[in-house]
């Protein structure tokens, strides 16, 4: 389940069903008991979705619970462009869409950032040897991709000015010809009323969309503007004479005609007939495209990812256009239960810090697992950060691991652990924890510790920390950590040795080894208790009114999965 | 190694498998490693590394020995790995950072290798400008009096 063993994953209680079952009346008392008794099975397909490494988990202080990425709700703080880091106010999003409008384009070939540059011609190399030539060349500009060296000259797009690229791009088609927009057509029609509609091949999707939209709008409004039907989408003008007559008609003709506004779409509507109305016939004659394909070959065509990123699905490389960068968001996370904000980044785009950040790492102990006698050698400094790969575990041999618990809280915690004797799954290994209950010291500063050293030395005398693996004793202790030994005996990975029925009475699956079935995973139940200084509200009872900080016992319990390693086959 | 080439410190040249020939006005950046033993020594051909004129080999690039050729004007960017016996074309080939060229691959002229081994023909005609830029860069390095050029010491 993980890339490199050993690993520890923590289960978020949001997927735990037993908390839901306790709310109402339960008909089946056994079911509830069963839930509590049942050990967590890391191999169940369901648990795959609730296990997270410690770095992914957050912690809600109000509920005193772990929160995983699945059980937090996100709210957007700001929108920004990843290229120019410009913050876009959310009001602009509705009007201008979710892309950057400030000349931030992506190369259509490799999605890398493109930069505006001048097109240098060969003759310029002579100019460069001249002294001090800070030339403000007015040469044509083009977009250059930083990564794959694509340039917009390849699709024939060159610009006159280096700024204001979006407007210039909108006016040009690939190949440098100006694009026909709806406004152009209208103007031409005004000058020349007998002009035939634009031929189908020249109509691109933008033009088609705008003419179709205006056509349907006029259809829906009945095209009988004499009665005062306003085109859809135009606001209610209060001062135009048409609006005045409409409002007056509402008052005067109440019973008679039910008001003209409720007319709705007329019964008979026609469809688009020409390209003026937005009809574009399918271009079935593809001889030109086929010829181009034959001459260009595979490299001339567009790949799937490139095509998906384009507005108009192209077929050939010279139909690609640079796309605008999509805006990204900064989000704040909130606990779904108590609506407390768990994580909130700063509003400024350029800073990566957080105003509020309640992560699980500062509330629950960090568990790491290491073999007691490592078989892998030390990684030389030059080859880091490679992880030392352990040899696979041999079956039926006991292996010992050091489990280290690091306490992030500022109080001592008492940790109780529990694991099932046999790991769940088809091939179960025997697991023994040598010391299931211990206490870990608080995460104090090093200076505090040193200053108070005299008093503390004697404290732990009752518990001898052995440097060896002995049952009932911890292995080693440090300032804020404790390590214990865990012993594991992996089984034989042979299907033939499996019993015929599982403990729950079903037929045992006798197929070959499934993927990842040879990874040794140990589910472990961790329970920590500590005394916290609870800050009560002012509205508490008078008994606690005097001292606002009363120590109260707090506890937190969760399941976690320790991935130990792979068992060797054969 | 021919004239007017700039070798930055910590570049490594190994001639165990064959000699290395570097052209004029090249720039070899730090930690570049030319002439590494190819992993598959059984299939590798003999011969060293030949680097054309005006080539830039950037930081951390690794070029294996075994008849490898890098054409004139090419740029091998940061951290790339050129396999043994590969032939990179002339005129402005670009191998983008961290790409790998398999042993024995032949790259046509003016090709860009990017992403997961994708290739494109680069139609920019900036070779002359690049050469002029390289020349200026080399002149700047040469005029930095602190750096002494000692070709005899490096053989």
XYZ file of C-alpha atoms in Angstrom:
725
model
C 0.000 0.000 0.000
C 2.912 2.360 0.362
C 5.950 3.129 -1.594
C 8.525 2.316 0.947
C 8.305 0.295 4.069
C 8.238 0.780 6.961
C 5.423 3.259 7.281
C 2.731 4.292 9.709
C -0.727 5.333 8.721
C -3.391 6.717 10.963
C -7.061 6.122 10.543
C -9.349 9.065 10.740
C -12.376 8.373 12.904
C -14.706 10.036 10.456
C -15.253 6.733 8.760
C -15.874 4.930 11.993
C -19.412 3.632 12.083
C -19.734 2.958 15.754
C -20.113 6.619 16.586
C -23.135 6.833 14.325
C -24.737 3.736 15.737
C -24.734 5.072 19.256
C -26.979 7.978 18.515
C -30.368 6.387 18.361
C -31.936 3.254 19.609
C -30.088 0.237 18.424
C -32.048 -2.917 17.958
C -29.007 -4.989 17.859
C -26.897 -4.606 20.898
C -24.522 -7.199 19.555
C -23.861 -5.136 16.508
C -22.633 -2.257 18.585
C -20.498 -4.469 20.700
C -19.160 -6.066 17.602
C -18.137 -2.726 16.156
C -16.236 -1.818 19.228
C -14.657 -5.187 19.516
C -13.806 -5.656 15.909
C -10.251 -4.915 15.096
C -9.458 -2.607 12.334
C -8.641 -4.471 9.170
C -6.227 -2.538 7.024
C -6.801 -4.859 4.106
C -10.494 -4.201 3.846
C -11.131 -2.122 0.749
C -12.958 0.421 2.832
C -10.053 1.192 5.067
C -8.006 2.233 2.114
C -9.916 5.458 2.094
C -9.506 6.332 5.696
C -5.828 5.765 6.264
C -3.534 8.721 6.048
C 0.051 9.417 6.960
C 0.460 11.810 9.831
C 1.364 14.739 7.628
C -2.029 14.748 5.988
C -4.089 14.953 9.137
C -5.416 18.012 10.865
C -6.777 18.387 14.347
C -9.801 20.281 15.537
C -9.249 21.793 18.945
C -12.876 22.278 19.767
C -13.929 18.730 19.075
C -10.610 17.294 20.200
C -10.622 15.002 17.215
C -8.455 14.183 14.264
C -9.718 15.478 10.955
C -8.679 14.004 7.657
C -8.875 15.619 4.215
C -12.188 13.872 3.674
C -13.998 15.301 6.632
C -13.072 18.931 6.322
C -14.895 21.459 4.238
C -12.947 23.918 2.193
C -13.612 27.549 1.539
C -11.825 29.697 -0.942
C -9.695 32.541 0.363
C -8.331 34.027 -2.844
C -7.962 33.304 -6.513
C -4.651 33.925 -8.162
C -2.840 33.241 -11.367
C 0.041 30.816 -10.888
C 2.055 32.530 -13.582
C 1.968 36.199 -12.696
C 0.872 35.754 -9.061
C -1.732 38.388 -9.485
C -4.654 38.191 -7.139
C -7.986 38.175 -8.902
C -10.943 39.412 -6.890
C -13.794 36.948 -6.931
C -16.121 39.430 -8.559
C -13.977 39.323 -11.660
C -14.440 35.618 -11.855
C -18.055 35.833 -12.832
C -17.449 38.266 -15.590
C -14.152 37.145 -16.997
C -14.057 33.487 -16.235
C -11.539 31.392 -14.388
C -8.511 32.225 -16.499
C -5.904 34.897 -16.199
C -6.600 37.869 -18.395
C -3.158 39.389 -18.173
C -1.052 37.887 -20.887
C -0.313 34.653 -19.065
C -0.373 31.955 -21.672
C 0.533 28.334 -21.776
C 2.336 26.688 -24.604
C -0.101 24.407 -26.406
C 2.561 21.786 -26.953
C 4.033 21.325 -23.529
C 1.839 23.496 -21.233
C 4.857 25.429 -20.092
C 4.805 29.182 -19.644
C 5.306 31.333 -22.697
C 7.065 34.627 -22.770
C 6.783 37.494 -25.195
C 9.960 38.081 -27.071
C 11.186 39.783 -30.130
C 11.858 37.825 -33.170
C 15.530 38.244 -33.833
C 16.594 38.039 -37.397
C 20.014 37.109 -38.611
C 20.988 40.620 -39.450
C 20.826 41.531 -35.828
C 23.909 39.609 -34.941
C 25.925 42.326 -36.571
C 24.211 44.911 -34.486
C 25.146 43.123 -31.319
C 28.813 43.728 -31.800
C 28.155 47.443 -31.846
C 28.842 49.186 -28.616
C 26.038 50.114 -26.324
C 23.088 49.362 -28.430
C 20.152 49.330 -26.067
C 17.868 48.957 -28.946
C 14.182 49.295 -28.524
C 13.494 47.312 -31.566
C 10.109 47.494 -33.037
C 10.489 44.132 -34.559
C 7.540 41.827 -34.495
C 6.919 40.075 -31.216
C 5.992 36.488 -30.687
C 5.365 34.093 -27.854
C 8.176 31.758 -26.934
C 7.849 28.696 -24.784
C 10.533 28.429 -22.163
C 10.660 24.705 -22.041
C 10.113 23.139 -25.419
C 11.185 26.114 -27.520
C 7.871 26.375 -29.294
C 7.207 29.761 -30.719
C 4.029 31.276 -31.982
C 5.705 31.877 -35.315
C 5.033 28.236 -35.945
C 1.333 28.952 -36.107
C 1.910 32.238 -37.828
C 1.029 34.560 -34.995
C 3.129 37.643 -34.620
C 2.290 40.774 -32.749
C 3.066 44.415 -33.050
C 3.261 45.317 -29.412
C 4.596 43.296 -26.518
C 1.722 44.186 -24.233
C -1.961 43.535 -24.483
C -1.591 40.101 -25.926
C -5.116 38.866 -25.171
C -6.763 41.518 -27.290
C -4.316 40.993 -30.111
C -4.756 37.254 -29.975
C -8.506 37.489 -30.097
C -8.325 39.343 -33.351
C -5.963 37.024 -35.128
C -6.459 33.561 -36.385
C -3.581 31.164 -36.798
C -1.725 32.252 -39.841
C -2.047 35.928 -39.159
C -5.343 36.720 -40.818
C -7.839 38.695 -38.882
C -10.680 36.800 -37.346
C -14.271 37.404 -38.284
C -16.300 38.363 -35.271
C -19.998 38.927 -34.967
C -19.488 42.628 -34.832
C -17.609 42.567 -38.087
C -20.451 40.784 -39.760
C -22.983 43.263 -38.449
C -20.964 46.187 -39.647
C -20.508 44.715 -43.026
C -24.201 44.051 -43.238
C -24.957 47.633 -42.430
C -22.770 48.804 -45.235
C -23.823 46.203 -47.681
C -27.277 44.810 -47.061
C -27.142 42.487 -50.009
C -24.113 40.643 -48.832
C -24.642 36.905 -48.692
C -24.137 35.197 -45.346
C -20.625 34.223 -44.368
C -19.596 30.961 -46.012
C -19.543 27.956 -43.732
C -15.847 27.285 -43.821
C -14.998 30.672 -42.512
C -17.262 30.479 -39.517
C -15.407 29.440 -36.398
C -17.000 28.368 -33.154
C -16.970 31.788 -31.539
C -18.766 33.408 -34.406
C -21.213 30.560 -34.615
C -21.955 30.717 -30.925
C -22.595 34.418 -30.843
C -24.843 34.425 -33.886
C -26.766 31.409 -32.604
C -27.236 33.020 -29.237
C -28.586 36.232 -30.640
C -30.837 34.283 -32.966
C -32.381 32.261 -30.174
C -32.823 35.299 -28.059
C -34.779 36.988 -30.752
C -36.845 33.849 -31.253
C -37.710 33.473 -27.620
C -38.830 36.985 -27.251
C -41.303 36.422 -30.024
C -39.623 38.800 -32.418
C -42.659 40.962 -32.045
C -41.036 43.916 -30.523
C -43.959 46.052 -31.454
C -45.854 44.734 -28.470
C -42.981 45.608 -26.247
C -41.308 42.308 -25.657
C -37.856 42.996 -24.392
C -35.008 40.787 -25.603
C -33.847 38.358 -22.999
C -30.891 39.322 -21.036
C -31.321 43.036 -21.283
C -32.057 44.685 -18.014
C -35.319 46.356 -17.261
C -34.787 49.856 -18.415
C -36.958 52.187 -16.511
C -36.777 55.105 -18.770
C -37.289 53.767 -22.257
C -40.690 54.348 -23.753
C -41.122 50.647 -24.406
C -40.667 49.921 -20.747
C -43.081 52.607 -19.714
C -45.755 51.303 -21.980
C -45.134 47.823 -20.667
C -45.506 48.854 -17.093
C -48.631 50.791 -17.873
C -50.090 47.823 -19.677
C -49.544 45.718 -16.577
C -51.782 47.991 -14.626
C -54.472 48.524 -17.184
C -55.009 45.206 -18.864
C -54.964 43.007 -15.760
C -57.816 40.601 -16.515
C -57.895 40.971 -20.226
C -54.683 39.685 -21.564
C -52.829 38.607 -18.511
C -50.117 41.117 -19.270
C -47.750 40.904 -22.138
C -44.868 39.828 -19.955
C -46.340 36.461 -19.276
C -46.540 35.644 -22.899
C -43.672 33.244 -22.774
C -42.087 31.782 -25.827
C -44.287 31.846 -28.881
C -45.774 28.608 -30.046
C -44.092 28.519 -33.378
C -40.370 28.989 -33.483
C -38.106 28.374 -36.379
C -34.628 26.984 -36.401
C -31.544 28.618 -37.802
C -31.402 28.722 -41.555
C -28.170 30.391 -42.538
C -24.837 31.173 -41.005
C -26.242 34.526 -39.997
C -28.534 32.702 -37.654
C -25.783 30.481 -36.464
C -26.231 27.407 -38.573
C -23.017 25.787 -39.658
C -23.198 22.784 -41.860
C -20.813 19.977 -41.160
C -17.824 20.058 -43.422
C -17.925 16.586 -44.791
C -15.357 17.020 -47.462
C -12.148 16.292 -45.659
C -9.888 15.847 -48.638
C -7.769 18.785 -47.646
C -7.315 17.447 -44.132
C -6.393 14.016 -45.405
C -3.844 15.435 -47.789
C -2.310 17.424 -45.007
C -2.181 14.363 -42.825
C -0.438 12.375 -45.491
C 2.162 15.012 -46.060
C 2.745 15.907 -42.452
C 2.720 12.520 -40.839
C 2.365 11.668 -37.182
C 4.208 14.706 -35.918
C 1.789 17.058 -37.535
C -1.175 15.783 -35.591
C -2.196 16.859 -32.163
C -2.003 14.623 -29.128
C -4.940 13.932 -26.865
C -3.803 16.143 -24.020
C -3.035 18.970 -26.369
C -6.434 18.697 -27.941
C -8.268 18.667 -24.636
C -6.656 21.891 -23.571
C -7.796 23.795 -26.626
C -11.035 25.652 -27.035
C -11.677 24.436 -30.524
C -10.642 20.831 -31.077
C -7.831 20.979 -33.605
C -6.386 18.271 -35.719
C -3.031 19.576 -36.711
C -0.183 21.215 -34.912
C -0.571 24.481 -36.707
C -4.127 24.848 -35.504
C -3.007 24.990 -31.898
C -3.345 28.220 -30.040
C -1.795 29.192 -26.729
C -4.290 28.898 -23.896
C -4.642 31.221 -20.953
C -3.458 30.017 -17.581
C -6.141 28.678 -15.292
C -6.449 30.450 -11.974
C -5.660 28.655 -8.760
C -7.152 29.075 -5.321
C -5.989 29.363 -1.781
C -8.347 27.522 0.466
C -9.098 27.451 4.145
C -10.322 24.321 5.826
C -13.069 24.083 8.362
C -14.196 21.289 10.645
C -17.541 19.973 9.465
C -18.844 19.289 12.920
C -18.117 22.388 14.919
C -17.366 24.883 12.123
C -14.081 25.804 13.682
C -11.434 26.948 11.209
C -8.605 24.456 11.164
C -6.292 25.855 8.568
C -6.237 29.281 7.024
C -3.530 30.576 4.713
C -2.537 34.189 4.479
C -4.379 36.379 2.067
C -1.248 37.502 0.312
C -0.502 35.308 -2.641
C 3.222 35.477 -2.356
C 3.457 34.182 1.179
C 3.144 30.514 1.899
C 2.497 30.872 5.588
C -0.673 30.224 7.476
C -2.601 32.387 9.854
C -4.135 29.389 11.552
C -2.702 25.944 11.247
C -3.817 23.142 13.512
C -2.111 20.031 12.317
C -2.248 16.627 13.872
C 1.497 16.559 14.154
C 1.379 18.927 17.080
C -1.265 16.994 18.936
C -0.798 13.297 18.499
C 2.437 11.404 19.004
C 4.561 10.609 16.045
C 5.141 6.913 15.604
C 8.101 5.577 13.703
C 9.187 2.020 13.223
C 12.694 0.772 12.632
C 14.164 -2.700 12.663
C 16.201 -3.559 15.698
C 18.849 -5.231 13.615
C 18.798 -3.565 10.259
C 19.900 -5.633 7.336
C 20.238 -2.769 4.889
C 23.465 -0.860 4.893
C 23.825 2.814 5.532
C 23.122 4.981 2.536
C 26.166 7.037 1.527
C 25.685 10.755 1.666
C 25.957 11.213 -2.058
C 23.057 8.923 -2.834
C 20.509 10.353 -0.413
C 17.572 10.670 -0.088
C 17.341 7.060 -0.953
C 15.750 4.945 1.681
C 17.685 1.887 2.709
C 15.784 -1.051 1.357
C 15.379 -3.805 3.845
C 15.566 -7.402 2.831
C 12.230 -9.155 2.801
C 11.310 -10.943 5.997
C 11.759 -14.656 6.155
C 8.758 -16.645 7.279
C 8.555 -18.217 10.714
C 11.434 -16.233 12.083
C 10.900 -13.681 14.815
C 11.788 -10.122 13.898
C 12.022 -7.255 16.298
C 11.267 -3.635 15.620
C 11.727 -0.503 17.599
C 8.577 1.562 17.844
C 9.275 5.139 18.820
C 6.665 7.534 20.119
C 7.426 11.211 20.103
C 5.200 13.441 22.166
C 4.422 16.912 20.801
C 2.305 18.159 23.688
C 3.567 20.162 26.571
C 2.241 17.691 29.088
C 3.088 14.128 29.905
C 0.952 11.599 28.170
C 0.132 8.063 29.097
C -0.034 5.798 26.117
C -1.809 2.456 25.971
C -1.440 0.252 22.954
C -3.356 -2.764 21.769
C -2.898 -5.018 18.816
C -4.561 -8.257 17.870
C -2.432 -11.314 18.343
C -2.758 -12.293 14.730
C -2.891 -9.738 11.981
C -6.052 -9.822 9.898
C -5.946 -11.143 6.394
C -5.314 -14.458 4.797
C -1.767 -14.846 5.980
C -1.612 -13.612 9.488
C 1.534 -13.025 11.446
C 1.866 -13.189 15.154
C 2.437 -9.896 16.851
C 3.616 -9.217 20.357
C 4.051 -5.851 21.972
C 6.558 -6.060 24.685
C 5.361 -3.065 26.602
C 1.808 -1.987 25.936
C 1.567 0.777 28.483
C 3.959 3.570 29.192
C 4.274 7.250 29.786
C 6.014 9.784 27.607
C 7.372 13.034 28.935
C 6.312 16.436 27.846
C 7.887 18.279 24.973
C 9.710 20.830 27.008
C 12.573 22.982 25.905
C 16.008 21.644 26.202
C 17.002 24.440 28.543
C 14.142 23.738 30.899
C 15.138 20.155 30.981
C 18.727 20.891 31.732
C 17.881 23.305 34.498
C 15.555 20.913 36.152
C 17.804 17.966 35.723
C 18.490 17.318 39.365
C 14.900 16.726 40.277
C 14.077 14.595 37.348
C 16.867 12.164 37.500
C 15.373 10.090 40.207
C 11.900 10.057 38.865
C 12.173 7.197 36.531
C 13.970 4.881 38.819
C 11.002 2.654 39.310
C 11.038 1.791 35.690
C 14.305 0.496 34.491
C 14.890 1.287 30.926
C 16.559 -1.695 29.518
C 18.644 -1.508 26.462
C 17.458 -4.942 25.567
C 14.203 -6.335 24.467
C 12.499 -7.497 27.606
C 8.865 -8.023 28.097
C 7.133 -5.394 30.152
C 9.883 -2.834 29.861
C 10.428 -0.020 27.487
C 13.465 -0.059 25.332
C 14.716 3.480 25.617
C 13.537 6.819 26.829
C 14.434 10.332 25.843
C 13.367 13.866 26.549
C 10.015 13.574 24.887
C 10.063 10.163 23.355
C 9.872 6.538 24.288
C 10.688 3.501 22.260
C 9.456 -0.027 22.763
C 10.032 -3.325 21.063
C 7.561 -5.072 18.848
C 8.056 -8.648 17.818
C 6.647 -10.142 14.680
C 6.661 -13.634 13.243
C 5.639 -13.658 9.607
C 3.828 -16.683 8.216
C 4.453 -18.855 5.236
C 2.945 -17.404 2.108
C 1.569 -20.681 0.841
C -1.979 -20.998 -0.272
C -1.960 -24.720 0.412
C -1.375 -24.221 4.079
C -4.446 -22.120 4.552
C -7.287 -23.612 6.562
C -10.404 -24.325 4.626
C -12.601 -21.852 6.409
C -11.979 -18.360 7.692
C -12.708 -17.618 11.338
C -16.026 -16.078 10.365
C -17.101 -19.279 8.717
C -16.806 -18.426 5.049
C -14.941 -20.330 2.455
C -11.365 -19.304 2.261
C -10.332 -17.742 -0.979
C -7.814 -20.076 -2.463
C -6.592 -18.030 -5.335
C -3.041 -16.946 -5.793
C -1.533 -14.130 -3.842
C -3.221 -10.834 -4.403
C -1.288 -7.691 -4.834
C 0.272 -6.427 -1.637
C -0.850 -9.413 0.326
C 2.713 -10.106 1.279
C 3.129 -6.822 3.071
C 3.052 -7.183 6.793
C 0.679 -4.670 8.264
C -0.170 -4.419 11.905
C -3.259 -2.571 13.047
C -2.669 -0.917 16.375
C -5.019 0.869 18.688
C -3.441 3.842 20.402
C -4.986 5.526 23.358
C -3.434 8.508 25.040
C -4.441 10.231 28.216
C -3.185 13.486 29.437
C -4.103 16.325 31.680
C -4.792 19.520 29.922
C -5.500 22.923 31.229
C -8.989 23.479 30.087
C -9.873 27.068 29.432
C -13.480 27.363 30.428
C -15.720 30.125 29.220
C -16.734 32.800 31.579
C -20.193 31.407 31.749
C -19.247 28.318 33.720
C -20.653 27.598 37.103
C -19.487 29.547 40.065
C -17.518 26.650 41.420
C -15.023 26.920 38.662
C -15.314 30.625 38.441
C -12.314 31.331 40.536
C -9.667 29.594 38.584
C -10.275 29.637 34.904
C -7.774 26.958 34.219
C -8.708 23.648 35.670
C -6.801 20.556 34.763
C -9.008 18.021 33.257
C -8.237 14.596 32.023
C -8.398 14.278 28.317
C -8.043 11.229 26.190
C -7.829 10.487 22.525
C -7.925 7.125 20.848
C -7.428 6.065 17.271
C -6.360 3.165 15.140
C -3.202 3.198 13.181
C -1.550 0.789 10.818
C 2.123 -0.031 10.916
C 3.512 -1.245 7.670
C 6.508 -3.281 8.546
C 7.837 -4.844 5.408
C 7.440 -7.453 2.778
C 7.501 -11.133 3.482
C 9.669 -13.099 1.169
C 8.071 -15.768 -0.927
C 9.272 -19.323 -0.922
C 40.143 20.103 -26.169
C 40.177 22.867 -28.692
C 40.566 26.559 -28.373
C 38.319 29.012 -26.568
C 36.398 26.487 -24.590
C 35.388 27.238 -21.041
C 35.410 24.447 -18.523
C 33.860 25.251 -15.176
C 35.220 23.718 -12.001
C 34.268 20.231 -10.935
C 33.584 18.975 -14.409
C 34.803 15.460 -14.924
C 36.248 13.944 -18.017
C 37.016 10.270 -18.149
C 38.875 8.762 -21.004
C 38.863 5.202 -19.853
C 36.780 4.004 -22.702
C 38.041 6.324 -25.336
C 39.327 9.775 -25.940
C 37.257 12.903 -25.540
C 37.230 15.621 -28.135
C 35.709 18.971 -27.312
C 35.212 21.523 -30.062
C 35.768 25.243 -30.155
C 33.906 27.706 -28.004
C 32.112 25.212 -25.863
C 31.025 25.770 -22.328
C 31.024 22.856 -19.952
C 29.377 23.717 -16.660
C 30.015 22.414 -13.178
C 29.575 18.798 -12.270
C 29.203 17.734 -15.849
C 30.479 14.273 -16.318
C 31.718 13.218 -19.711
C 32.787 9.763 -20.559
C 31.045 7.740 -17.926
C 31.099 4.031 -18.297
C 27.868 2.897 -19.777
C 25.830 0.564 -17.627
C 25.606 -2.108 -20.231
C 29.239 -2.619 -20.974
C 28.624 -5.756 -22.977
C 26.702 -3.965 -25.678
C 28.595 -0.726 -25.674
C 30.736 0.117 -28.580
C 34.198 1.399 -28.197
C 35.173 4.986 -28.626
C 34.963 8.096 -26.564
C 32.944 11.258 -26.636
C 32.958 13.838 -29.367
C 31.513 17.236 -28.670
C 31.116 19.707 -31.497
C 31.661 23.456 -31.528
C 29.499 25.909 -29.653
C 27.956 23.267 -27.445
C 26.734 24.059 -23.972
C 26.753 21.219 -21.506
C 24.971 22.383 -18.403
C 25.253 21.561 -14.768
C 25.162 17.925 -13.817
C 24.773 16.529 -17.287
C 26.075 13.054 -17.772
C 27.356 11.873 -21.081
C 28.307 8.267 -21.443
C 31.235 7.110 -23.463
C 31.102 4.763 -26.377
C 31.037 6.732 -29.566
C 28.686 9.438 -28.369
C 28.524 12.521 -30.515
C 27.044 15.868 -29.767
C 26.502 18.041 -32.773
C 27.406 21.655 -33.194
C 25.348 24.267 -31.432
C 23.447 21.923 -29.190
C 22.458 22.498 -25.616
C 22.431 19.684 -23.129
C 20.522 21.175 -20.242
C 20.722 20.593 -16.538
C 20.925 17.053 -15.296
C 20.310 15.236 -18.550
C 21.700 11.870 -19.268
C 22.944 10.923 -22.697
C 23.320 7.217 -23.276
C 26.270 5.542 -24.835
C 26.600 5.833 -28.563
C 23.815 8.371 -28.961
C 24.189 10.913 -31.686
C 22.714 14.317 -31.137
C 22.146 16.402 -34.225
C 23.638 19.723 -35.105
C 22.152 23.130 -35.326
C 20.435 23.876 -32.177
C 19.338 20.607 -30.676
C 18.025 21.023 -27.197
C 17.875 18.374 -24.554
C 15.684 19.809 -21.822
C 16.581 19.404 -18.158
C 16.542 15.939 -16.698
C 15.749 14.132 -19.890
C 17.272 10.853 -20.793
C 18.457 9.809 -24.193
C 18.674 6.086 -24.594
C 21.910 4.515 -25.749
C 22.266 4.467 -29.465
C 19.509 6.953 -30.184
C 19.988 9.232 -33.108
C 18.529 12.681 -32.789
C 18.007 14.567 -36.014
C 19.122 18.160 -36.331
C 17.186 20.908 -34.690
C 15.224 18.641 -32.414
C 13.985 19.363 -28.950
C 13.702 16.474 -26.565
C 11.340 17.292 -23.743
C 8.919 15.769 -21.300
C 8.997 12.002 -21.317
C 11.152 11.690 -24.343
C 8.884 13.624 -26.634
C 10.513 15.318 -29.522
C 9.798 18.329 -31.626
C 11.491 19.992 -34.435
C 12.635 23.372 -33.396
C 12.030 25.822 -36.125
C 13.617 28.790 -34.529
C 16.552 30.097 -36.393
C 18.513 31.493 -33.541
C 21.705 29.609 -34.062
C 23.635 32.658 -35.091
C 22.403 34.681 -32.182
C 23.243 31.838 -29.867
C 26.755 31.629 -31.205
C 27.232 35.333 -30.716
C 25.896 35.075 -27.207
C 28.269 32.251 -26.408
C 31.173 34.201 -27.749
C 30.359 37.112 -25.500
C 29.984 34.822 -22.518
C 33.374 33.301 -23.144
C 34.930 36.702 -23.495
C 33.521 37.771 -20.186
C 34.946 34.742 -18.472
C 38.268 35.306 -20.097
C 38.421 38.875 -18.990
C 37.844 37.902 -15.394
C 41.441 38.120 -14.345
C 40.958 35.931 -11.344
C 40.474 32.829 -13.387
C 43.681 31.606 -14.813
C 43.568 29.364 -17.751
C 46.045 26.593 -17.473
C 45.679 24.236 -20.378
C 48.950 22.492 -19.723
C 47.913 21.470 -16.295
C 44.856 19.744 -17.610
C 46.533 18.173 -20.544
